[in-house]
Amino acid sequence: MLMILSLAFGGCDKKSKVEKAVEAIPVQLKVHRFEKAFFGANAQTLLQVKQEYPFFFPPENDDRVWLDKIQNPQWRELYSEVEKRYGDFSAQTQQTEDLFKHIKYYFPKTKLPQVYTIIAEMDYQTKIVYTRDKLIIPLELYLGRNHRFYEFPEYLKEGFEPRQMMPDVVTAFSRTQVPPPDNATFIAQLIYEGKMLYLKDILLPDYTDAERIGYSAQQQKWCQENEAYVWRYLIERDMLYSTEQKLLSRFVNPAPFSKFYLEIDNESPGRIGAWIGWQIVRSYMKSNDVSLQTMLVTDAKQIFEQSHYKPKKDE
């Protein structure tokens, strides 16, 4: 009993050492509230806003375009809704700084970006934009899944929750760290997606698996309960080393459900292949003494073969 307690406290202590090291990293981000400056501008002050944020103003558009947008009732209403939720951005600033402390711990050469909040065109396919020196957050996409402005398919709405903001930042950051698949096999794409999701494990330790992948709790439960069945389905149909691009739309890309062409389709969440790839990468990291950076550049075939991934048989 004493040994068990010792091991338990040892595990907690190990985790706390990492988190203490993370907390000690100095991170202070400058947040620029572009949407406040823009929608607070008028004909007399617009030039000042353009000079402060030149990269948001394509030169081919004259001032009339911007003034019409500022005065447009629909844009004003959207701005008002964003202000209701994010007029005070201090909590989100703290969350972003906490995230970048984790990023600096695991990727110490990362340059801290300037953070810009904006209101854009509800481009749910792009969402967060991350470059070496800028992090751009479109706040209109995080008003809550049931907001009246969202006329999107139901399967996308989980991604509009405020809690999805940080996972989306990690997704954008991960694209700068995870090399794209070096071949067109299905397993290469699964491992790529798995690497992206594994970064959420370490960069967002306080988030649930459902929040990391953008599932509901029920969808996450379905994946856990059907993991062995899904894996057997992929193996029995020789899909892993297939280069058929249609597999991506069936199992990897955002969709209302994954396409097994069976009765379970409507019960399954989309992107089940990405979820499986995530479990393979987790198994690889558990089974091998390798650094995070080494894993990120290891090819998919090696990760798969050395992962010893074997989901428990369904009951």
Tab-separated table of C-alpha atoms in Angstrom, residues 176-307:
chain	number	residue	atom	x	y	z
A	176	THR	CA	4.155	25.041	-38.376
A	177	GLN	CA	5.675	22.130	-36.431
A	178	VAL	CA	4.304	18.917	-37.925
A	179	PRO	CA	5.744	18.035	-41.356
A	180	PRO	CA	3.039	17.103	-43.875
A	181	PRO	CA	2.726	13.426	-44.852
A	182	ASP	CA	5.618	12.303	-47.066
A	183	ASN	CA	3.420	9.877	-49.006
A	184	ALA	CA	-0.223	9.485	-49.971
A	185	THR	CA	-1.043	6.407	-47.891
A	186	PHE	CA	-4.002	6.469	-45.549
A	187	ILE	CA	-1.841	5.564	-42.542
A	188	ALA	CA	0.464	8.523	-43.286
A	189	GLN	CA	-2.523	10.865	-43.094
A	190	LEU	CA	-3.787	9.232	-39.889
A	191	ILE	CA	-0.391	9.627	-38.222
A	192	TYR	CA	-0.168	13.250	-39.383
A	193	GLU	CA	-3.518	13.994	-37.776
A	194	GLY	CA	-2.447	12.026	-34.705
A	195	LYS	CA	0.693	14.124	-34.297
A	196	MET	CA	-1.369	17.316	-34.474
A	197	LEU	CA	-3.729	16.028	-31.798
A	198	TYR	CA	-0.885	14.757	-29.620
A	199	LEU	CA	0.430	18.310	-29.410
A	200	LYS	CA	-2.890	19.229	-27.820
A	201	ASP	CA	-2.245	16.568	-25.171
A	202	ILE	CA	0.922	18.287	-24.017
A	203	LEU	CA	0.049	21.919	-24.745
A	204	LEU	CA	-3.476	21.788	-23.296
A	205	PRO	CA	-3.140	19.458	-20.292
A	206	ASP	CA	-6.295	20.784	-18.607
A	207	TYR	CA	-8.554	20.072	-21.580
A	208	THR	CA	-10.576	16.909	-22.130
A	209	ASP	CA	-10.030	14.674	-25.147
A	210	ALA	CA	-13.421	15.762	-26.478
A	211	GLU	CA	-12.390	19.423	-26.296
A	212	ARG	CA	-9.028	18.720	-27.930
A	213	ILE	CA	-10.567	17.122	-31.016
A	214	GLY	CA	-13.747	19.201	-31.010
A	215	TYR	CA	-16.185	16.389	-30.187
A	216	SER	CA	-19.097	16.346	-27.836
A	217	ALA	CA	-18.707	14.131	-24.770
A	218	GLN	CA	-21.084	11.638	-26.396
A	219	GLN	CA	-18.995	11.480	-29.585
A	220	GLN	CA	-15.825	10.905	-27.588
A	221	LYS	CA	-17.552	8.097	-25.687
A	222	TRP	CA	-18.616	6.491	-28.983
A	223	CYS	CA	-14.999	6.476	-30.178
A	224	GLN	CA	-13.788	4.809	-26.993
A	225	GLU	CA	-16.517	2.183	-27.032
A	226	ASN	CA	-16.060	1.356	-30.737
A	227	GLU	CA	-12.287	1.759	-31.097
A	228	ALA	CA	-11.592	-1.953	-31.590
A	229	TYR	CA	-14.424	-2.322	-34.086
A	230	VAL	CA	-13.246	0.672	-36.137
A	231	TRP	CA	-9.671	-0.588	-36.145
A	232	ARG	CA	-10.742	-4.064	-37.260
A	233	TYR	CA	-12.827	-2.512	-40.043
A	234	LEU	CA	-9.801	-0.601	-41.391
A	235	ILE	CA	-7.476	-3.617	-41.127
A	236	GLU	CA	-9.837	-6.157	-42.700
A	237	ARG	CA	-10.357	-3.915	-45.722
A	238	ASP	CA	-6.611	-3.279	-46.245
A	239	MET	CA	-7.102	0.470	-45.962
A	240	LEU	CA	-3.945	1.481	-44.089
A	241	TYR	CA	-1.584	1.532	-47.065
A	242	SER	CA	-4.219	2.478	-49.594
A	243	THR	CA	-3.685	5.722	-51.521
A	244	GLU	CA	-7.366	6.158	-52.337
A	245	GLN	CA	-8.104	9.830	-51.651
A	246	LYS	CA	-11.760	9.121	-50.991
A	247	LEU	CA	-10.748	7.644	-47.632
A	248	LEU	CA	-9.925	11.139	-46.391
A	249	SER	CA	-13.454	12.414	-46.963
A	250	ARG	CA	-14.836	9.253	-45.378
A	251	PHE	CA	-12.716	9.192	-42.212
A	252	VAL	CA	-10.483	12.263	-41.792
A	253	ASN	CA	-12.092	15.454	-43.060
A	254	PRO	CA	-14.778	17.260	-41.014
A	255	ALA	CA	-18.138	15.608	-41.668
A	256	PRO	CA	-21.423	14.901	-39.873
A	257	PHE	CA	-20.350	11.250	-39.506
A	258	SER	CA	-17.698	8.812	-40.683
A	259	LYS	CA	-18.646	6.720	-43.698
A	260	PHE	CA	-18.429	2.984	-43.069
A	261	TYR	CA	-21.431	2.476	-45.368
A	262	LEU	CA	-23.077	0.576	-42.523
A	263	GLU	CA	-25.870	1.182	-40.041
A	264	ILE	CA	-23.422	2.669	-37.525
A	265	ASP	CA	-22.667	5.638	-39.797
A	266	ASN	CA	-25.235	7.948	-38.240
A	267	GLU	CA	-23.998	7.113	-34.736
A	268	SER	CA	-20.329	7.760	-35.505
A	269	PRO	CA	-18.670	11.187	-35.381
A	270	GLY	CA	-16.752	12.536	-38.335
A	271	ARG	CA	-12.944	12.367	-38.354
A	272	ILE	CA	-12.787	8.948	-36.704
A	273	GLY	CA	-9.581	8.286	-38.675
A	274	ALA	CA	-7.915	11.294	-37.046
A	275	TRP	CA	-9.001	9.971	-33.646
A	276	ILE	CA	-7.475	6.556	-34.444
A	277	GLY	CA	-4.252	8.207	-35.606
A	278	TRP	CA	-4.154	10.054	-32.284
A	279	GLN	CA	-4.340	6.772	-30.358
A	280	ILE	CA	-1.544	5.299	-32.482
A	281	VAL	CA	0.748	8.259	-31.763
A	282	ARG	CA	-0.094	8.089	-28.069
A	283	SER	CA	0.756	4.384	-28.071
A	284	TYR	CA	4.037	5.085	-29.872
A	285	MET	CA	5.073	7.718	-27.328
A	286	LYS	CA	4.152	5.385	-24.466
A	287	SER	CA	6.089	2.462	-25.956
A	288	ASN	CA	9.238	4.330	-27.047
A	289	ASP	CA	11.688	6.562	-25.234
A	290	VAL	CA	11.829	9.361	-27.798
A	291	SER	CA	11.610	13.128	-27.568
A	292	LEU	CA	8.639	15.092	-28.829
A	293	GLN	CA	10.738	16.670	-31.584
A	294	THR	CA	11.980	13.263	-32.726
A	295	MET	CA	8.453	11.926	-32.918
A	296	LEU	CA	7.262	14.873	-34.979
A	297	VAL	CA	9.778	14.121	-37.764
A	298	THR	CA	9.570	10.309	-37.581
A	299	ASP	CA	7.849	8.824	-40.623
A	300	ALA	CA	4.397	7.344	-40.284
A	301	LYS	CA	5.347	3.747	-41.127
A	302	GLN	CA	7.940	3.643	-38.341
A	303	ILE	CA	5.558	5.197	-35.819
A	304	PHE	CA	2.854	2.717	-36.724
A	305	GLU	CA	5.130	-0.316	-36.596
A	306	GLN	CA	6.740	0.692	-33.303
A	307	SER	CA	3.547	1.882	-31.632
